[in-house]
Every structure is written in C-alpha cells, then in structure tokens.
Coordinates of C-alpha atoms and ligand atoms in Angstrom, one line a residue:
X1 CA -14.0 29.5 1.5
X2 CA -11.2 28.8 -0.8
X3 CA -9.7 32.2 -0.2
X4 CA -7.3 31.1 2.4
X5 CA -3.8 32.3 1.5
X6 CA -1.0 34.0 3.1
X7 CA 0.9 33.5 6.4
X8 CA -1.8 34.9 8.8
X9 CA -4.1 31.8 8.4
X10 CA -1.2 29.5 8.9
X11 CA -0.5 30.9 12.4
X12 CA -3.9 29.8 13.8
X13 CA -3.0 27.1 16.3
X14 CA -4.0 23.6 15.1
X15 CA -5.3 20.5 16.8
X16 CA -1.9 19.5 17.9
X17 CA 1.2 17.5 16.9
X18 CA 0.2 14.1 15.5
X19 CA -3.5 14.8 16.5
X20 CA -4.9 13.2 13.2
X21 CA -3.1 9.8 14.0
X22 CA -5.6 7.6 15.8
X23 CA -8.2 10.4 16.0
X24 CA -10.3 12.8 13.8
X25 CA -9.1 16.4 13.7
X26 CA -11.9 19.1 13.4
X27 CA -14.8 16.6 13.1
X28 CA -17.6 18.3 11.2
X29 CA -20.4 17.6 8.8
X30 CA -20.5 21.0 7.1
X31 CA -21.0 20.7 3.3
X32 CA -19.7 23.0 0.6
X33 CA -16.5 24.6 -0.7
X34 CA -13.7 23.5 -2.9
X35 CA -11.0 21.2 -1.7
X36 CA -7.7 22.2 -3.1
X37 CA -5.3 19.4 -3.4
X38 CA -1.9 19.3 -4.7
X39 CA 0.6 16.7 -5.9
X40 CA 4.0 16.7 -7.4
X41 CA 3.3 13.8 -9.8
X42 CA 0.2 12.9 -11.9
X43 CA -2.0 9.9 -11.0
X44 CA -0.8 6.6 -12.3
X45 CA -4.1 5.9 -13.9
X46 CA -7.8 6.9 -13.5
X47 CA -8.8 3.5 -14.7
X48 CA -9.7 1.7 -11.4
X49 CA -8.1 -1.5 -12.7
X50 CA -4.8 0.1 -13.5
X51 CA -3.8 2.1 -10.5
X52 CA -1.3 0.9 -7.7
X53 CA -0.2 4.3 -6.1
X54 CA -1.6 4.2 -2.6
X55 CA -2.6 8.0 -2.8
X56 CA -4.5 7.3 -6.0
X57 CA -6.3 4.5 -4.2
X58 CA -7.3 7.2 -1.6
X59 CA -8.5 9.4 -4.5
X60 CA -10.4 6.5 -5.9
X61 CA -12.5 6.4 -2.7
X62 CA -14.1 9.8 -3.9
X63 CA -14.7 8.4 -7.5
X64 CA -15.6 4.8 -7.0
X65 CA -17.3 2.4 -4.8
X66 CA -16.5 -1.2 -4.2
X67 CA -18.6 -4.1 -2.6
X68 CA -16.5 -3.6 0.5
X69 CA -14.6 -0.5 1.6
X70 CA -12.4 0.6 4.6
X71 CA -14.6 2.8 6.9
X72 CA -14.1 6.4 7.7
X73 CA -12.5 5.5 11.1
X74 CA -9.2 6.5 12.6
X75 CA -9.0 3.6 15.0
X76 CA -8.4 -0.2 14.7
X77 CA -11.9 -0.5 13.0
X78 CA -10.5 1.5 10.0
X79 CA -8.6 -1.7 9.1
X80 CA -11.7 -3.9 8.7
X81 CA -13.7 -3.5 5.4
X82 CA -17.3 -2.7 5.8
X83 CA -20.1 -3.2 3.2
X84 CA -20.2 -0.4 0.6
X85 CA -22.0 -1.3 -2.6
X86 CA -22.8 -4.6 -0.9
X87 CA -25.5 -4.9 1.9
X88 CA -23.4 -7.0 4.1
X89 CA -19.9 -8.6 4.2
X90 CA -19.2 -11.5 2.0
X91 CA -21.0 -14.7 3.0
X92 CA -18.4 -17.4 3.1
X93 CA -19.2 -21.0 2.5
X94 CA -17.4 -24.2 1.3
X95 CA -14.5 -23.5 3.8
X96 CA -13.9 -19.8 2.6
X97 CA -13.9 -21.0 -1.0
X98 CA -17.3 -19.5 -2.0
X99 CA -18.1 -15.8 -1.4
X100 CA -21.5 -14.3 -2.0
X101 CA -22.5 -10.6 -2.0
X102 CA -25.7 -8.8 -2.5
X103 CA -25.8 -5.3 -3.9
X104 CA -27.8 -2.5 -2.2
X105 CA -30.7 -1.0 -4.1
X106 CA -30.8 2.1 -6.1
X107 CA -27.2 2.3 -7.1
X108 CA -26.3 4.3 -10.2
X109 CA -23.3 5.3 -12.2
X110 CA -22.8 9.0 -13.0
X111 CA -24.4 8.5 -16.4
X112 CA -27.6 7.5 -14.7
X113 CA -27.4 3.9 -15.6
X114 CA -28.0 1.2 -12.8
X115 CA -25.2 -0.5 -11.2
X116 CA -25.7 -4.3 -11.2
X117 CA -23.8 -7.3 -10.3
X118 CA -22.7 -7.8 -13.8
X119 CA -20.8 -4.5 -13.7
X120 CA -18.8 -5.9 -10.7
X121 CA -18.3 -9.1 -12.7
X122 CA -17.1 -7.2 -15.7
X123 CA -14.6 -5.3 -13.6
X124 CA -13.2 -8.7 -12.4
X125 CA -13.1 -9.9 -16.0
X126 CA -11.0 -6.8 -17.0
X127 CA -8.3 -7.7 -14.4
X128 CA -7.5 -10.7 -16.5
X129 CA -6.7 -8.6 -19.5
X130 CA -3.3 -7.7 -18.1
X131 CA -2.0 -7.3 -21.7
X132 CA -4.4 -4.4 -22.3
X133 CA -4.9 -3.0 -18.7
X134 CA -1.6 -3.7 -16.8
X135 CA -0.7 -1.8 -13.6
X136 CA -3.1 -2.8 -11.0
X137 CA -3.1 -5.7 -8.4
X138 CA -3.9 -9.2 -9.7
X139 CA -4.7 -11.2 -6.6
X140 CA -8.0 -12.4 -8.1
X141 CA -6.4 -14.0 -11.1
X142 CA -4.9 -17.2 -9.5
X143 CA -8.0 -17.4 -7.2
X144 CA -10.6 -17.4 -10.1
X145 CA -8.7 -18.7 -13.0
X146 CA -8.8 -22.3 -14.4
X147 CA -5.2 -23.2 -15.3
X148 CA -6.4 -25.9 -17.7
X149 CA -8.2 -23.1 -19.6
X150 CA -6.8 -19.7 -18.6
X151 CA -9.4 -16.9 -19.1
X152 CA -7.8 -14.2 -21.5
X153 CA -10.1 -11.3 -20.2
X154 CA -13.1 -9.7 -21.9
X155 CA -11.3 -8.3 -25.0
X156 CA -10.1 -11.6 -26.4
X157 CA -13.1 -13.8 -25.5
X158 CA -16.8 -13.2 -25.2
X159 CA -17.1 -16.3 -23.0
X160 CA -17.9 -15.3 -19.4
X161 CA -15.5 -15.9 -16.6
X162 CA -17.2 -19.0 -15.1
X163 CA -16.0 -18.7 -11.6
X164 CA -18.0 -15.6 -10.9
X165 CA -21.8 -16.0 -11.1
X166 CA -24.6 -13.3 -11.3
X167 CA -27.7 -15.2 -10.7
X168 CA -29.7 -12.0 -10.6
X169 CA -28.9 -8.2 -10.9
X170 CA -28.1 -7.9 -7.2
X171 CA -26.3 -11.1 -6.4
X172 CA -22.7 -12.0 -7.2
X173 CA -21.0 -15.3 -6.3
X174 CA -17.2 -16.0 -6.4
X175 CA -16.1 -19.6 -6.5
X176 CA -12.4 -19.6 -5.7
X177 CA -10.0 -22.3 -6.6
X178 CA -8.8 -22.3 -2.9
X179 CA -9.8 -20.9 0.5
X180 CA -9.1 -17.2 1.0
X181 CA -10.0 -15.9 4.4
X182 CA -9.2 -12.2 3.5
X183 CA -11.5 -12.1 0.5
X184 CA -13.4 -9.0 1.7
X185 CA -10.2 -7.0 1.6
X186 CA -9.8 -7.9 -2.1
X187 CA -13.4 -6.6 -2.6
X188 CA -12.3 -3.3 -1.3
X189 CA -9.5 -2.8 -3.9
X190 CA -10.3 -0.1 -6.5
X191 CA -9.8 -2.7 -9.4
X192 CA -13.2 -4.3 -8.5
X193 CA -15.1 -1.0 -8.8
X194 CA -18.0 -1.7 -11.2
X195 CA -17.4 -0.9 -14.8
X196 CA -20.3 -0.8 -17.3
X197 CA -19.5 -2.8 -20.4
X198 CA -21.2 -0.3 -22.5
X199 CA -18.7 2.5 -21.5
X200 CA -15.5 0.3 -21.6
X201 CA -12.9 1.6 -24.1
X202 CA -10.2 -0.8 -23.0
X203 CA -6.8 0.8 -22.6
X204 CA -8.4 4.3 -22.9
X205 CA -11.0 3.8 -20.3
X206 CA -9.1 5.9 -17.7
X207 CA -9.6 8.9 -20.0
X208 CA -13.3 8.8 -19.2
X209 CA -14.3 6.3 -16.6
X210 CA -17.8 6.0 -15.2
X211 CA -18.0 6.7 -11.4
X212 CA -20.0 5.2 -8.8
X213 CA -18.7 7.4 -5.9
X214 CA -19.9 10.9 -4.8
X215 CA -17.7 12.6 -7.3
X216 CA -17.0 12.3 -11.1
X217 CA -14.3 13.7 -13.3
X218 CA -15.0 17.2 -14.7
X219 CA -11.6 17.5 -16.4
X220 CA -8.2 15.8 -16.3
X221 CA -5.3 17.6 -18.0
X222 CA -2.5 15.1 -17.6
X223 CA 0.4 16.6 -15.8
X224 CA -1.6 19.9 -15.0
X225 CA -4.7 19.3 -13.1
X226 CA -7.6 17.1 -12.3
X227 CA -11.0 18.6 -11.3
X228 CA -13.8 16.7 -9.7
X229 CA -17.5 17.7 -9.4
X230 CA -20.4 16.1 -7.6
X231 CA -21.9 12.9 -9.1
X232 CA -25.6 13.8 -9.3
X233 CA -26.6 10.1 -9.3
X234 CA -24.7 9.2 -6.1
X235 CA -27.2 8.8 -3.4
X236 CA -26.0 9.6 0.1
X237 CA -28.5 7.2 1.6
X238 CA -26.8 4.3 0.0
X239 CA -23.3 5.1 1.2
X240 CA -22.3 4.3 4.7
X241 CA -18.6 5.4 4.2
X242 CA -18.3 8.8 2.5
X243 CA -19.4 12.1 4.0
X244 CA -18.8 13.8 0.7
X245 CA -18.6 17.4 2.0
X246 CA -16.9 19.6 -0.6
X247 CA -18.8 20.6 -3.7
X248 CA -15.7 20.5 -5.7
X249 CA -12.2 19.1 -5.6
X250 CA -9.3 20.7 -7.5
X251 CA -6.1 18.8 -7.7
X252 CA -3.1 20.8 -9.0
X253 CA -0.5 18.4 -10.5
X254 CA 3.2 18.8 -11.1
X255 CA 4.3 21.2 -8.4
X256 CA 8.0 20.9 -7.5
X257 CA 8.5 19.3 -4.0
X258 CA 9.9 22.3 -2.0
X259 CA 7.6 24.8 -3.7
X260 CA 4.7 22.5 -3.1
X261 CA 5.5 22.4 0.7
X262 CA 5.9 26.1 0.8
X263 CA 2.6 26.8 -0.8
X264 CA 0.9 24.2 1.3
X265 CA 2.0 25.9 4.5
X266 CA 1.1 29.3 3.1
X267 CA -2.5 28.0 2.5
X268 CA -2.4 28.1 -1.4
X269 CA -3.4 24.4 -1.1
X270 CA -5.4 22.7 1.6
X271 CA -3.7 19.2 1.6
X272 CA -0.9 17.4 -0.3
X273 CA -2.7 14.5 -1.9
X274 CA 0.4 12.5 -2.7
X275 CA 1.1 12.0 1.0
X276 CA 4.9 11.6 0.5
X277 CA 5.4 14.1 3.4
X278 CA 7.3 17.4 3.8
X279 CA 10.6 17.6 2.4
X280 CA 13.8 18.5 4.3
X281 CA 13.5 22.3 4.2
X282 CA 9.8 22.3 5.2
X283 CA 10.5 19.7 7.9
X284 CA 12.9 22.1 9.5
X285 CA 10.4 24.9 9.2
X286 CA 7.4 23.2 10.8
X287 CA 9.2 21.4 13.6
X288 CA 10.9 24.7 14.7
X289 CA 7.7 26.6 14.7
X290 CA 5.5 26.3 17.7
X291 CA 2.3 26.9 15.6
X292 CA 3.1 25.0 12.6
X293 CA 4.1 22.1 14.7
X294 CA 0.4 21.8 15.8
X295 CA -0.7 21.4 12.1
X296 CA 1.7 18.5 11.6
X297 CA 1.2 14.7 11.8
X298 CA 3.8 12.1 12.0
X299 CA 2.1 8.9 10.9
X300 CA 3.5 5.4 10.3
X301 CA 2.9 4.7 6.6
X302 CA 3.0 0.9 7.2
X303 CA 5.9 0.5 4.8
X304 CA 8.8 -1.7 6.0
X305 CA 12.3 -0.8 4.9
X306 CA 14.6 -3.8 4.8
X307 CA 17.6 -5.4 3.1
X308 CA 17.0 -8.6 1.4
X309 CA 19.8 -11.2 1.7
X310 CA 20.0 -13.6 -1.3
X311 CA 20.6 -17.2 -0.3
X312 CA 21.0 -18.2 -4.1
X313 CA 24.2 -15.9 -4.3
X314 CA 27.2 -17.4 -2.4
X315 CA 28.4 -17.0 0.2
X316 CA 24.8 -15.9 1.3
X317 CA 23.7 -19.5 0.7
X318 CA 25.2 -20.1 4.2
X319 CA 22.7 -19.1 7.0
X320 CA 25.6 -18.1 9.3
X321 CA 26.8 -15.5 6.8
X322 CA 23.2 -14.0 6.6
X323 CA 23.1 -14.1 10.5
X324 CA 26.5 -12.5 10.6
X325 CA 25.0 -9.5 8.6
X326 CA 22.0 -9.3 10.9
X327 CA 24.4 -9.0 14.0
X328 CA 26.8 -6.6 12.3
X329 CA 24.2 -4.2 11.2
X330 CA 24.5 -0.8 13.1
X331 CA 20.8 -0.2 13.6
X332 CA 21.1 3.5 14.5
X333 CA 23.3 4.3 11.6
X334 CA 20.7 2.6 9.4
X335 CA 17.9 4.5 10.9
X336 CA 19.8 7.8 10.4
X337 CA 20.3 6.9 6.7
X338 CA 16.5 6.6 6.3
X339 CA 16.2 10.1 7.9
X340 CA 16.1 9.5 11.7
X341 CA 13.3 8.7 14.0
X342 CA 10.8 11.3 12.9
X343 CA 11.0 11.1 9.0
X344 CA 12.8 7.8 8.6
X345 CA 10.9 5.7 10.9
X346 CA 10.8 3.5 14.0
X347 CA 13.6 1.0 14.3
X348 CA 12.3 -2.6 14.1
X349 CA 14.0 -5.9 14.7
X350 CA 10.9 -7.8 13.3
X351 CA 8.6 -7.6 10.3
X352 CA 4.9 -7.0 11.1
X353 CA 3.8 -3.3 11.3
X354 CA 2.5 -2.6 14.8
X355 CA -1.1 -2.2 13.6
X356 CA -1.4 -5.9 12.8
X357 CA -2.6 -8.3 15.5
X358 CA 0.4 -10.6 14.9
X359 CA 2.9 -8.0 15.7
X360 CA 5.1 -9.4 18.5
X361 CA 8.1 -8.3 20.4
X362 CA 10.5 -10.5 18.4
X363 CA 14.2 -9.6 18.5
X364 CA 16.1 -12.6 16.9
X365 CA 19.3 -10.8 16.4
X366 CA 19.8 -8.3 19.2
X367 CA 21.9 -5.4 18.2
X368 CA 23.5 -4.8 21.6
X369 CA 22.6 -2.2 24.2
X370 CA 23.6 0.7 22.1
X371 CA 21.8 -0.7 18.9
X372 CA 25.2 -0.4 17.0
X373 CA 25.3 -4.1 16.4
X374 CA 26.8 -7.2 18.2
X375 CA 30.1 -7.6 16.4
X376 CA 31.2 -10.5 18.6
X377 CA 28.3 -12.5 17.7
X378 CA 28.7 -11.4 14.0
X379 CA 32.4 -12.7 14.0
X380 CA 31.2 -16.0 15.6
X381 CA 28.7 -16.5 12.9
X382 CA 31.4 -15.8 10.2
X383 CA 33.7 -18.3 11.8
X384 CA 30.8 -20.9 11.8
X385 CA 30.5 -20.3 8.1
X386 CA 34.2 -20.8 7.6
X387 CA 34.9 -17.1 6.7
X388 CA 36.5 -15.7 9.7
X389 CA 38.2 -13.0 7.7
X390 CA 35.0 -11.9 6.0
X391 CA 34.4 -12.0 2.1
X392 CA 33.7 -9.7 -0.8
X393 CA 30.1 -9.2 -2.1
X394 CA 27.9 -6.6 -3.9
X395 CA 24.8 -4.8 -2.5
X396 CA 22.2 -3.6 -5.0
X397 CA 20.3 -0.3 -4.5
X398 CA 19.1 2.8 -6.3
X399 CA 20.1 6.4 -5.9
X400 CA 18.7 8.7 -3.2
X401 CA 17.7 7.4 0.2
X402 CA 18.2 3.8 -0.7
X403 CA 21.7 4.7 -1.7
X404 CA 22.3 6.1 1.8
X405 CA 21.0 2.9 3.3
X406 CA 23.4 0.8 1.2
X407 CA 26.3 3.0 2.3
X408 CA 25.3 2.4 6.0
X409 CA 25.2 -1.3 5.4
X410 CA 28.7 -1.1 3.8
X411 CA 30.0 0.7 6.7
X412 CA 28.3 -1.6 9.2
X413 CA 29.5 -4.9 7.9
X414 CA 33.1 -3.6 7.1
X415 CA 33.6 -3.7 10.9
X416 CA 33.7 -7.5 10.7
X417 CA 35.6 -7.7 7.4
X418 CA 32.7 -8.0 4.9
X419 CA 33.8 -5.9 2.0
X420 CA 30.8 -4.7 -0.1
X421 CA 30.7 -2.8 -3.2
X422 CA 27.5 -0.9 -4.3
X423 CA 25.6 -1.4 -7.4
X424 CA 23.0 1.2 -8.3
X425 CA 20.1 0.1 -10.4
X426 CA 17.6 2.2 -12.4
X427 CA 15.0 4.0 -10.2
X428 CA 12.0 3.8 -12.5
X429 CA 12.3 0.0 -13.1
X430 CA 13.7 -0.9 -9.8
X431 CA 10.8 -3.0 -8.5
X432 CA 9.9 -4.4 -11.9
X433 CA 13.2 -5.3 -13.6
X434 CA 15.9 -4.4 -11.0
X435 CA 15.4 -5.8 -7.5
X436 CA 12.2 -7.4 -8.7
X437 CA 13.9 -9.5 -11.3
X438 CA 15.6 -12.7 -10.2
X439 CA 17.7 -12.6 -13.4
X440 CA 19.0 -9.1 -12.8
X441 CA 20.1 -10.2 -9.3
X442 CA 21.9 -13.1 -10.7
X443 CA 23.5 -11.1 -13.6
X444 CA 25.0 -8.6 -11.1
X445 CA 25.6 -11.1 -8.4
X446 CA 23.8 -9.2 -5.8
X447 CA 24.0 -10.8 -2.4
X448 CA 22.1 -8.0 -0.8
X449 CA 19.3 -5.7 -1.9
X450 CA 18.0 -2.4 -0.4
X451 CA 14.1 -2.4 -0.7
X452 CA 10.8 -1.6 1.0
X453 CA 7.4 -3.0 1.0
X454 CA 3.8 -1.9 1.9
X455 CA 1.0 -4.3 2.1
X456 CA -1.8 -4.0 -0.5
X457 CA -4.3 -4.8 2.2
X458 CA -3.9 -4.7 6.0
X459 CA -3.7 -8.3 7.0
X460 CA -0.9 -10.6 8.0
X461 CA -1.3 -12.5 4.7
X462 CA -1.4 -9.2 2.7
X463 CA 1.8 -8.0 4.3
X464 CA 4.0 -11.1 4.6
X465 CA 2.9 -13.7 2.1
X466 CA 4.1 -11.7 -1.0
X467 CA 7.6 -11.5 0.6
X468 CA 8.1 -15.1 1.8
X469 CA 5.6 -17.4 -0.1
X470 CA 7.6 -19.7 -2.3
X471 CA 4.6 -19.8 -4.8
X472 CA 4.7 -16.0 -5.1
X473 CA 8.1 -15.9 -6.6
X474 CA 7.9 -14.0 -9.9
X475 CA 10.6 -15.1 -12.3
X476 CA 9.8 -12.6 -15.0
X477 CA 9.9 -9.5 -12.9
X478 CA 7.8 -7.6 -10.3
X479 CA 9.0 -10.1 -7.8
X480 CA 8.6 -9.2 -4.2
X481 CA 9.9 -12.5 -2.6
X482 CA 13.3 -11.2 -3.5
X483 CA 15.2 -13.7 -1.5
X484 CA 13.2 -16.4 -3.3
X485 CA 12.5 -18.0 -0.1
X486 CA 10.6 -21.3 -0.8
X487 CA 10.4 -23.1 2.5
X488 CA 7.8 -25.9 2.7
X489 CA 7.2 -25.4 6.4
X490 CA 6.3 -21.6 5.7
X491 CA 4.3 -22.3 2.6
X492 CA 2.2 -24.9 4.6
X493 CA 1.4 -22.5 7.4
X494 CA 0.5 -19.7 4.9
X495 CA -2.0 -22.3 3.4
X496 CA -3.4 -23.1 6.7
X497 CA -3.9 -19.4 7.6
X498 CA -5.9 -19.0 4.4
X499 CA -8.6 -21.4 5.4
X500 CA -8.5 -20.5 9.1
X501 CA -11.5 -18.2 9.7
X502 CA -10.7 -17.9 13.5
X503 CA -8.7 -14.6 13.9
X504 CA -6.9 -15.8 17.0
X505 CA -5.7 -18.9 15.4
X506 CA -4.6 -17.0 12.3
X507 CA -2.6 -14.5 14.4
X508 CA -1.0 -17.5 16.1
X509 CA 0.0 -19.1 12.7
X510 CA 1.4 -15.9 11.4
X511 CA 3.6 -15.4 14.5
X512 CA 5.1 -18.7 13.8
X513 CA 5.7 -17.7 10.2
X514 CA 7.5 -14.5 11.2
X515 CA 9.7 -16.4 13.7
X516 CA 10.6 -18.9 10.9
X517 CA 11.4 -16.1 8.4
X518 CA 13.7 -14.6 11.0
X519 CA 15.5 -17.9 11.5
X520 CA 16.3 -18.0 7.8
X521 CA 17.8 -14.5 8.1
X522 CA 16.8 -13.5 4.6
X523 CA 15.1 -10.2 5.7
X524 CA 17.1 -7.5 7.6
X525 CA 14.4 -5.3 8.9
X526 CA 15.4 -1.6 9.3
X527 CA 12.4 0.7 10.1
X528 CA 8.7 1.0 10.0
X529 CA 8.5 4.2 7.7
X530 CA 7.1 7.4 9.0
X531 CA 6.3 10.7 7.3
X532 CA 5.7 14.2 8.4
X533 CA 2.4 15.6 6.9
X534 CA 0.9 19.0 7.0
X535 CA -2.8 19.8 7.5
X536 CA -4.2 23.3 7.2
X537 CA -6.4 24.2 10.2
X538 CA -9.6 24.9 8.2
X539 CA -9.7 21.4 6.8
X540 CA -12.2 19.3 8.7
X541 CA -12.4 15.5 9.4
X542 CA -8.7 15.0 8.9
X543 CA -7.3 11.6 9.9
X544 CA -4.8 9.1 8.7
X545 CA -6.7 6.1 7.4
X546 CA -5.0 3.2 9.1
X547 CA -5.5 0.8 6.2
X548 CA -3.5 3.1 4.0
X549 CA -1.3 5.2 6.3
X550 CA -2.2 8.4 4.5
X551 CA -4.9 11.1 5.0
X552 CA -8.3 10.0 3.9
X553 CA -9.1 12.7 1.5
X554 CA -12.7 11.6 0.9
X555 CA -13.5 12.3 4.5
X556 CA -12.5 16.0 4.4
X557 CA -14.5 19.2 4.5
X558 CA -13.9 22.8 4.8
X559 CA -14.7 25.2 7.6
X560 CA -15.0 28.7 6.3
X561 CA -14.9 30.2 9.8
X562 CA -11.6 28.7 10.7
Ligands
LIG601 N1 2.8 -3.3 -2.5 C1 3.3 -2.2 -3.2 C2 4.6 -1.8 -2.7 O1 5.0 -2.2 -1.7 C3 2.3 -1.1 -3.1 C4 2.0 -0.8 -1.8 C5 1.1 0.5 -1.5 N2 0.2 0.7 -2.5 C6 -1.1 0.2 -2.4 N3 -1.9 0.5 -3.3 N4 -1.4 -0.5 -1.4 O2 5.3 -1.0 -3.4

C-alpha cells in the first residue's frame, strides 16, 4: 500500500480540477495502510493548549477529541460543530450565558483511564496559565474569569476555576460573564481537549500528551518526523466524526519546499499536511499537465489579505485620506502581487469570506470598470482632506509576498501624489511585536500596514470581531485590531450579536457592522486567499474542510488498488 512511488502512478487521471472543494473525492471506508504526510516545518506544539497553526489543528483532530467538533463534511454543514465527546450540542440558558454539556459514556484516554468532565475542566484551567503554556487561543479567559479575582491557572493555585462546574463525572457547566452565542465553536478548539491532571507536566506536556482521538503519538523526533499509531482505547462507536481509516500515520518533517512538492507529485508522500500549497515551480508543472491538473485543488483558505490604515497616524486621522487610498488602489496590480487569481486569491471589495452567511455584495469604493482604481474620486477625497497635492507617509510590511503587496500599494497611490516609503519589519515577530504592536506602529510612524487574517472559528464574530472590536485592542502585542478602531456604534452591535441566538438577526447585525467598518475606511481588502493543493489519486476521502480551508487529514484513507 505505501509502495506508491515514481511517475507512473502520478499519471493516473484524478477526480478532476478542484474536485475536493465542496465534495468528497474517492469516498471509501476501507481501513488499513500507512498515510504518509509531509511538512516543511515542525508542529508548533503537540500540547493541545499551545497550538495555533491551522494545519496542526487539523492534525489534532486525529489525536484529540473535544466536546464539539466540525463534522467530516465538505458542504456548508462542515462549518457547524457537532457533538463529539458531548452527547448533544451545548444547552444554552440564561440568555446564552450558561452552557451545559453532557459527556458520552465509555470514553477513555490512550492510557486506558476514563475521560471525565473534570478532565475537560482541567483543560480549561490550563488555558489560564499563559505564563506556562503560551501559544494557543485564549477566548475562554475573559468569558470565564472574574476580574476582581483573576484565576492564575492550575500551577499557581489549587483553588478551582469557579465559573466551570462539574456536578458529576459526565456533566460540565460553563457560567460565562456575558452572553456568547458561538460557544459551541469554542468547545471545538483543540485547547479544550481533555487533559488528565495525573499526566500533566506543565510546559513539557506536549512531549507526551494523553490522547482521546483514534491515534496516539508513537514517536516525535522534533524537526525530523512524527509517527502516529492507533489508540487502542478509542472506541469507534462513540465517535460520530472520525472514520480513522489508516493503521499508521507517518509525518516527515523539514523537507525543503520545492523538494517537498516534487516528492509529493512523484508519490513519495501522499499529502502535504502543512497545506501551504504548491510553490511556483510545481504550480507551473501541475497546471500545464493535463493529468496532474486533475489531482489538484484550488480552495479558498478563508484568509483575507488586507492593508490596515491607521487613524492614529496623521494624516490618516482624516477619513478622506483613508478613502483616497481606497479609491487609488489598483486592485488588479494588488491581486497580481499576491500571485494572481489562482494562487493569490479572489479580489474582494468587502470583508466577510463568501462561506459566511453575512457575506454581501458590498462595494463601498468602486475601483472603476477596469479595477485599476478611480483616480478622480481619489483626488476629490484628497482635496476634501485639504491635501490636493498628496503627502508623505510610511507603509509597514515584511519581506516576501507582503513586500510585493506594499510595492503595489506604493505604485497605486503614487498616481495621486501620495509618496510612500516602505518599512520592512521582522517576519518571525510580525504579528506579535511588529504589526501586532501599537507601540511599534507609532515608533515607525506606520500609516499603513500590510497584513492578513484568518478566523479562529467560522462565524461572523470569529472573523470580524478581533479586527474591529474596540475592546479587543491588545496594547502589549498580538493585536489584530491594528487600526485600533473603537467605535461605540460597532462595539454595541457586536454585543447585540453575542446574545442574539436567532441566526437571521445575527446575519443582519453583522452586515451593518461590515458596512460601518467600510465607512471608516480603515481596512482596504485585497483578496480572499487561495492555494493550489495536490492530492495523490490513491488517497481516499479527500476534501477541504470548510471550517479550516485545508484538507481534513483525519478523514483520509488509502486505496491499494488505485
Ligand atoms: N487567527 C490567526 C491568524 O489569522 C490564525 C488563524 C488560523 N489558525 C487557526 N488555528 N484558526 O493568523
């Protein structure tokens, strides 16, 4: 089965171009074999509380279960969490402030010990120990903490977290400080995978985590490989999400990008786990080859690429200046800078990814019939700002594709007299201490910032609130509301959406928020990101999980006859 190598297998026609987007390729329930994965980089962490890479979250689906989980479903249903360890979705009461879950029976960790509600509560407690376990999402902290007596996590206090109750081994009750209609989505994040107290080793837990999913870690050699084997205590009957088809999973880590693509296409590996897509050389090769094309998908990753305009850096404090930039942007040039329509993405004049219900045909700053910008209106806005001859400013970016975007912005706005210089910030710390730091932006006087964003869960709140909610500005870094937008009207609509359980009403509220944000002209949207991904034809159950925008590795199997 895992003997597929060499060109001949790669010439078997596949299911078709983009066939794994919105549908399942090679549906099959045959078990057995070894799934051979590859990645250029190592996992960020195998501690479920400390991972944020989206591809590691997909890997986590093999290792760990959560109260709720996104189903194995290529359609819109794939966006809605279903009960996983829980018997049914969270039962909301008290205006979406209290959420109650009941665990299924007969759940066990890979050491044979039973999974109880306390193990889920303990996982939640660990999230509060950001000093020991940084790296993962922290949405639960403000929802569950008491600001008068902040909970320091389980390593600095033996007192329990009082907002989470476990009246018995199978029941868990969350009492939130405020309403949170999307709570089931938070219960699908890896950071709430159960952790048994007896196995917790704090900062070192990722070296030997207990697993609740169909696989457990056989061996991880950091930077080299990660091997998974079946978890003998996982019970198929309790798991409605995971087909768990392969007997083994072998991830090869640290293969150089072009080499990785070549070996993938030659069948040395089945699938690229990292999901960053084919690099330039392989893109040319697969799109030019009639057969390889049929093994290729072009999914949206649900990342939005955009330029943040900074109202706290003059002259961007004037909305007419910000609008001038919107009108002056050459949309086609910017799309080209991202890599063009196939590997760059779909041009968008608005913010919400098309998969979200609130997505609307909003185009507040039309770019002209040729999409090259409306320079007359840009000049009108500059005149309204009292800057008819333009001005000097600085745009912040990082090297690589972000630099190409910055250069395209420079070229765009130069046409109306705006003279930009480019400041490159460090890549590794870009989102924490560069673009993500209000202080850095002020220090370098960055009026514009090139950035991107993907939601941590697929709802309107998950996508837009971190970018535009004034209460989510993070002064000390890791800030995603880069423009520091803090508009009472927007904040209030966000609050209303959080206790609105009617989905249509929520959609309506978020459409208003999106329109208001575009009025402020602090986010210049460029493209909804797309990648080009290669699937080998003997891999079964291949589909792009819509909540993540990448292949759902846990669904895959192997067809020895293909
Ligand atoms: N929100 C983060 C970003 O935009 C990560 C998004 C993807 N990762 C994830 N686990 N959802 O960089």
